[in-house]
Short mmCIF file of C-alpha atoms and ligand atoms in Angstrom, two decimals:
data_model
loop_
_atom_site.label_atom_id
_atom_site.label_comp_id
_atom_site.label_asym_id
_atom_site.label_seq_id
_atom_site.Cartn_x
_atom_site.Cartn_y
_atom_site.Cartn_z
CA MET A 114 103.08 65.61 96.04
CA SER A 115 103.01 64.83 100.64
CA SER A 116 100.05 64.37 101.91
CA GLU A 117 98.41 67.51 104.60
CA GLY A 118 99.87 66.31 107.37
CA ALA A 119 103.38 66.12 106.40
CA VAL A 120 103.36 69.29 104.68
CA ARG A 121 105.54 71.77 107.55
CA SER A 122 107.14 74.40 104.92
CA VAL A 123 105.30 76.24 101.79
CA ALA A 124 106.60 79.14 100.55
CA ILE A 125 104.30 82.09 99.08
CA ASP A 126 105.62 84.21 96.23
CA GLY A 127 104.20 86.58 93.91
CA PRO A 128 103.29 89.85 92.84
CA ALA A 129 102.06 93.27 95.59
CA GLY A 130 98.25 92.42 96.00
CA ALA A 131 97.77 88.49 94.48
CA GLY A 132 96.43 88.05 97.73
CA LYS A 133 99.84 86.49 99.30
CA SER A 134 98.73 87.66 103.05
CA THR A 135 95.56 86.18 103.05
CA LEU A 136 96.53 82.37 101.52
CA ALA A 137 99.48 82.69 103.63
CA ARG A 138 97.07 83.02 107.23
CA ALA A 139 94.09 80.15 105.49
CA LEU A 140 97.29 77.59 105.14
CA ALA A 141 99.02 78.22 108.37
CA ASP A 142 95.84 77.77 110.14
CA HIS A 143 95.08 75.22 108.33
CA LEU A 144 98.06 73.38 108.28
CA GLY A 145 98.33 74.47 112.00
CA LEU A 146 102.02 76.14 111.19
CA ASP A 147 103.64 79.81 112.07
CA ARG A 148 103.91 82.62 109.11
CA LEU A 149 106.38 84.67 108.02
CA ASP A 150 106.15 88.20 106.39
CA THR A 151 109.18 88.91 104.54
CA GLY A 152 108.10 91.95 103.16
CA ALA A 153 107.49 93.53 106.03
CA MET A 154 110.83 92.67 107.54
CA TYR A 155 112.24 94.85 103.97
CA ARG A 156 109.31 97.27 104.99
CA SER A 157 110.49 97.91 108.12
CA VAL A 158 114.31 99.11 106.96
CA ALA A 159 112.73 100.91 104.76
CA TRP A 160 111.09 102.84 107.09
CA SER A 161 113.96 102.62 109.38
CA ALA A 162 115.79 104.62 107.23
CA LEU A 163 113.62 107.25 105.74
CA ARG A 164 113.23 107.96 109.72
CA ARG A 165 116.82 108.31 110.38
CA GLY A 166 117.42 110.45 107.24
CA VAL A 167 119.80 107.64 105.78
CA ASP A 168 120.36 108.66 102.24
CA LEU A 169 119.03 105.02 99.95
CA ALA A 170 121.58 105.74 97.35
CA HIS A 171 124.42 105.25 100.19
CA ASP A 172 124.25 100.95 99.46
CA ASP A 173 126.75 100.52 102.95
CA GLU A 174 125.06 102.56 104.84
CA VAL A 175 121.43 101.22 104.88
CA ALA A 176 123.13 97.57 105.05
CA ALA A 177 124.74 98.33 108.44
CA LEU A 178 121.25 99.66 109.09
CA ALA A 179 119.21 96.73 108.16
CA ARG A 180 122.57 94.69 110.47
CA GLY A 181 121.54 96.93 113.16
CA LEU A 182 118.39 96.51 113.57
CA THR A 183 115.92 94.43 115.83
CA ILE A 184 112.84 93.95 113.41
CA GLU A 185 109.76 91.90 115.38
CA ILE A 186 107.00 90.23 113.92
CA THR A 187 104.40 89.43 115.60
CA ALA A 188 101.73 87.07 113.66
CA GLY A 189 98.26 87.62 114.34
CA ALA A 190 94.49 88.27 113.62
CA ALA A 191 96.71 91.40 112.43
CA ASP A 192 99.76 91.27 112.57
CA THR A 193 102.55 93.78 114.69
CA VAL A 194 105.87 95.07 114.10
CA THR A 195 107.84 96.67 115.93
CA VAL A 196 111.61 98.22 114.90
CA ASP A 197 113.91 98.53 117.55
CA GLY A 198 111.02 98.93 120.01
CA VAL A 199 109.07 101.21 118.45
CA ASP A 200 105.41 100.24 116.76
CA ALA A 201 105.55 100.37 112.84
CA THR A 202 102.68 98.36 112.26
CA ALA A 203 101.29 101.23 110.38
CA ALA A 204 103.82 103.09 109.54
CA ILE A 205 105.42 100.39 107.24
CA ARG A 206 102.46 100.34 104.68
CA THR A 207 102.75 104.28 104.15
CA PRO A 208 102.96 105.34 100.01
CA ALA A 209 106.05 106.49 101.39
CA VAL A 210 107.40 103.32 102.49
CA ASP A 211 105.77 101.81 99.25
CA ALA A 212 107.59 104.39 96.81
CA CYS A 213 110.78 103.74 98.09
CA VAL A 214 111.20 100.00 99.67
CA SER A 215 111.93 98.31 96.47
CA LEU A 216 115.56 100.13 96.44
CA VAL A 217 116.11 98.79 99.43
CA ALA A 218 115.11 94.88 98.33
CA ALA A 219 117.49 95.54 95.52
CA ASN A 220 120.95 96.59 97.94
CA PRO A 221 122.58 93.01 97.56
CA ALA A 222 123.47 93.63 101.34
CA VAL A 223 120.40 93.92 102.83
CA ARG A 224 118.21 90.69 101.30
CA ALA A 225 121.71 88.99 102.38
CA GLU A 226 121.27 89.70 106.13
CA LEU A 227 117.34 89.02 106.17
CA VAL A 228 117.44 85.81 103.96
CA ALA A 229 119.99 84.99 106.88
CA ARG A 230 117.37 86.05 109.31
CA GLN A 231 114.47 84.32 107.91
CA ARG A 232 116.09 81.03 107.18
CA ALA A 233 116.96 81.20 110.90
CA TRP A 234 113.18 82.10 111.38
CA VAL A 235 112.08 78.85 109.70
CA ALA A 236 114.75 76.25 111.52
CA ALA A 237 113.77 78.36 114.66
CA HIS A 238 110.21 77.53 113.69
CA GLY A 239 110.24 74.17 112.44
CA GLY A 240 108.99 75.10 109.16
CA GLY A 241 106.55 77.62 108.38
CA VAL A 242 104.69 79.93 105.98
CA VAL A 243 106.88 82.26 104.94
CA GLU A 244 106.06 84.59 102.00
CA GLY A 245 107.70 87.20 100.04
CA ARG A 246 109.65 87.34 96.31
CA ASP A 247 112.37 84.99 97.20
CA ILE A 248 111.77 82.20 99.60
CA GLY A 249 110.77 78.46 96.83
CA THR A 250 113.49 80.00 94.46
CA VAL A 251 116.39 81.67 97.81
CA VAL A 252 114.83 81.65 101.34
CA MET A 253 113.61 77.76 100.88
CA PRO A 254 114.66 76.31 98.04
CA ASP A 255 113.97 72.39 99.78
CA ALA A 256 110.12 74.16 101.01
CA GLN A 257 107.72 71.04 100.85
CA LEU A 258 104.96 73.48 98.93
CA LYS A 259 105.61 75.92 96.71
CA VAL A 260 103.07 78.20 95.54
CA TYR A 261 103.52 80.95 92.82
CA LEU A 262 100.28 83.54 93.49
CA THR A 263 99.55 86.02 90.72
CA ALA A 264 96.38 88.34 89.60
CA SER A 265 95.24 91.09 87.00
CA SER A 266 96.94 93.96 87.70
CA ASP A 267 93.82 95.37 87.98
CA VAL A 268 92.61 92.67 90.23
CA ARG A 269 95.80 93.27 92.37
CA ALA A 270 95.48 97.14 92.05
CA GLY A 271 91.80 96.99 93.56
CA ARG A 272 92.94 95.13 96.73
CA ARG A 273 95.95 96.59 97.62
CA ALA A 274 93.10 100.25 97.06
CA ALA A 275 90.97 98.32 99.33
CA GLU A 276 93.80 97.76 101.78
CA ARG A 277 94.53 101.47 101.99
CA GLY A 278 90.49 103.08 101.73
CA ASP A 279 92.04 104.37 99.23
CA ASP A 280 89.96 104.88 96.05
CA GLY A 281 92.64 106.00 92.70
CA VAL A 282 92.47 102.35 91.96
CA SER A 283 94.05 103.72 88.40
CA GLU A 284 96.71 105.39 90.49
CA VAL A 285 97.52 102.33 92.60
CA ALA A 286 97.25 100.17 89.61
CA ALA A 287 100.22 102.44 88.48
CA ALA A 288 102.13 102.78 90.99
CA LEU A 289 102.04 99.03 91.99
CA ASP A 290 102.91 97.88 88.12
CA ARG A 291 106.30 100.47 88.33
CA ARG A 292 107.20 98.35 91.94
CA ASP A 293 107.01 95.38 90.52
CA SER A 294 108.73 96.11 87.79
CA LEU A 295 111.64 97.11 89.74
CA ASP A 296 111.29 94.35 91.46
CA SER A 297 111.71 91.61 89.38
CA SER A 298 113.34 93.09 86.35
CA ARG A 299 116.10 95.58 87.84
CA PRO A 300 119.29 95.13 86.34
CA VAL A 301 120.66 95.27 90.22
CA SER A 302 120.31 91.67 91.80
CA PRO A 303 117.10 91.02 90.39
CA LEU A 304 115.69 87.63 91.86
CA PRO A 305 115.55 84.38 90.02
CA ASP A 306 112.10 83.80 88.76
CA PRO A 307 110.06 82.19 91.73
CA ALA A 308 107.69 81.16 89.14
CA ALA A 309 109.65 78.88 87.30
CA ALA A 310 111.29 77.16 90.65
CA PRO A 311 111.30 73.27 90.61
CA GLY A 312 108.05 72.01 91.64
CA VAL A 313 106.15 74.71 91.92
CA ILE A 314 102.45 76.17 91.61
CA VAL A 315 101.56 78.82 89.65
CA VAL A 316 98.02 79.77 90.71
CA ASP A 317 95.90 83.21 88.64
CA SER A 318 93.72 83.90 91.73
CA THR A 319 91.58 86.46 89.52
CA GLY A 320 88.07 86.25 90.18
CA LYS A 321 88.81 83.75 93.16
CA SER A 322 87.63 83.85 96.41
CA ALA A 323 90.17 83.28 99.06
CA ASP A 324 88.51 80.35 100.33
CA GLU A 325 88.58 79.21 96.19
CA VAL A 326 92.14 79.44 95.84
CA LEU A 327 92.90 77.86 99.44
CA LYS A 328 90.62 74.45 98.14
CA GLU A 329 92.56 75.15 94.37
CA VAL A 330 96.29 75.05 96.51
CA LEU A 331 94.98 72.51 99.17
CA SER A 332 94.20 70.18 96.23
CA TRP A 333 97.81 70.28 95.02
CA LEU A 334 98.48 67.87 98.22
O1 LIG B 141 104.62 91.71 99.55
P1 LIG B 141 105.07 93.75 100.24
O2 LIG B 141 104.63 94.51 98.97
O3 LIG B 141 105.19 93.60 101.07
O4 LIG B 141 106.98 93.78 99.56
C1 LIG B 141 107.62 94.87 99.61
C2 LIG B 141 108.50 95.18 98.89
O5 LIG B 141 110.30 94.41 99.62
C3 LIG B 141 108.41 94.69 97.62
O6 LIG B 141 109.20 96.18 97.30
C4 LIG B 141 108.97 93.53 97.22
C5 LIG B 141 109.83 92.97 98.40
N1 LIG B 141 109.73 91.83 99.25
C6 LIG B 141 111.92 91.21 98.27
O7 LIG B 141 112.08 91.76 97.58
N2 LIG B 141 111.61 90.13 98.69
C7 LIG B 141 110.71 89.26 99.84
N3 LIG B 141 111.30 87.69 99.95
C8 LIG B 141 109.89 90.06 99.74
C9 LIG B 141 109.00 91.82 99.75
#
């Protein structure tokens, strides 16, 4: 594989709570690349639909909404997200959005719109570290480094609960499992299995620190 200095494009896929954002930050810092969290884009569409009272079952209306939205994600120590000029940084991470974002992500026309924007972002940034669910398969199939990051269900739920300051790990685990199975095994527009992308490195972060995961990934370069 390529040496570190030559790596310009990194795809990170995996389920919620696997540690994708932490790894994406560390890799972007280490390699000197820009970073894009594509989950925040699907969340922005879901939040906007809830806010405007658009029925999520109406695929065409949700897609039209997505096409018209201005979504600005500023990567930083804490990423900020604005949607049509309104700060949605915290609002896109609420349980209300968690509960409906899978439906938005299953809408093929929404995916087409957001994938086009993500590819445009990659072209404008000359590569980058991009995290999501279909990055190594659809958005950036030519990425020089593709990582599929996973972790046990308990670990993923524990991380998500800690992020939210929530004590109910078992409830979080159930909600995450539900969302992951909606995301990965839905009958409508199922995603290609990112763990099976050609050249993908599968990394299990269970029981590993962020630093250990970074070292493991870098050892493949
Ligand atoms: O990574 P996350 O939890 O912020 O993602 C939010 C939702 O968007 C989740 O249900 C999966 C979906 N998603 C997707 O379908 N494709 C992507 N590239 C990124 C996220």
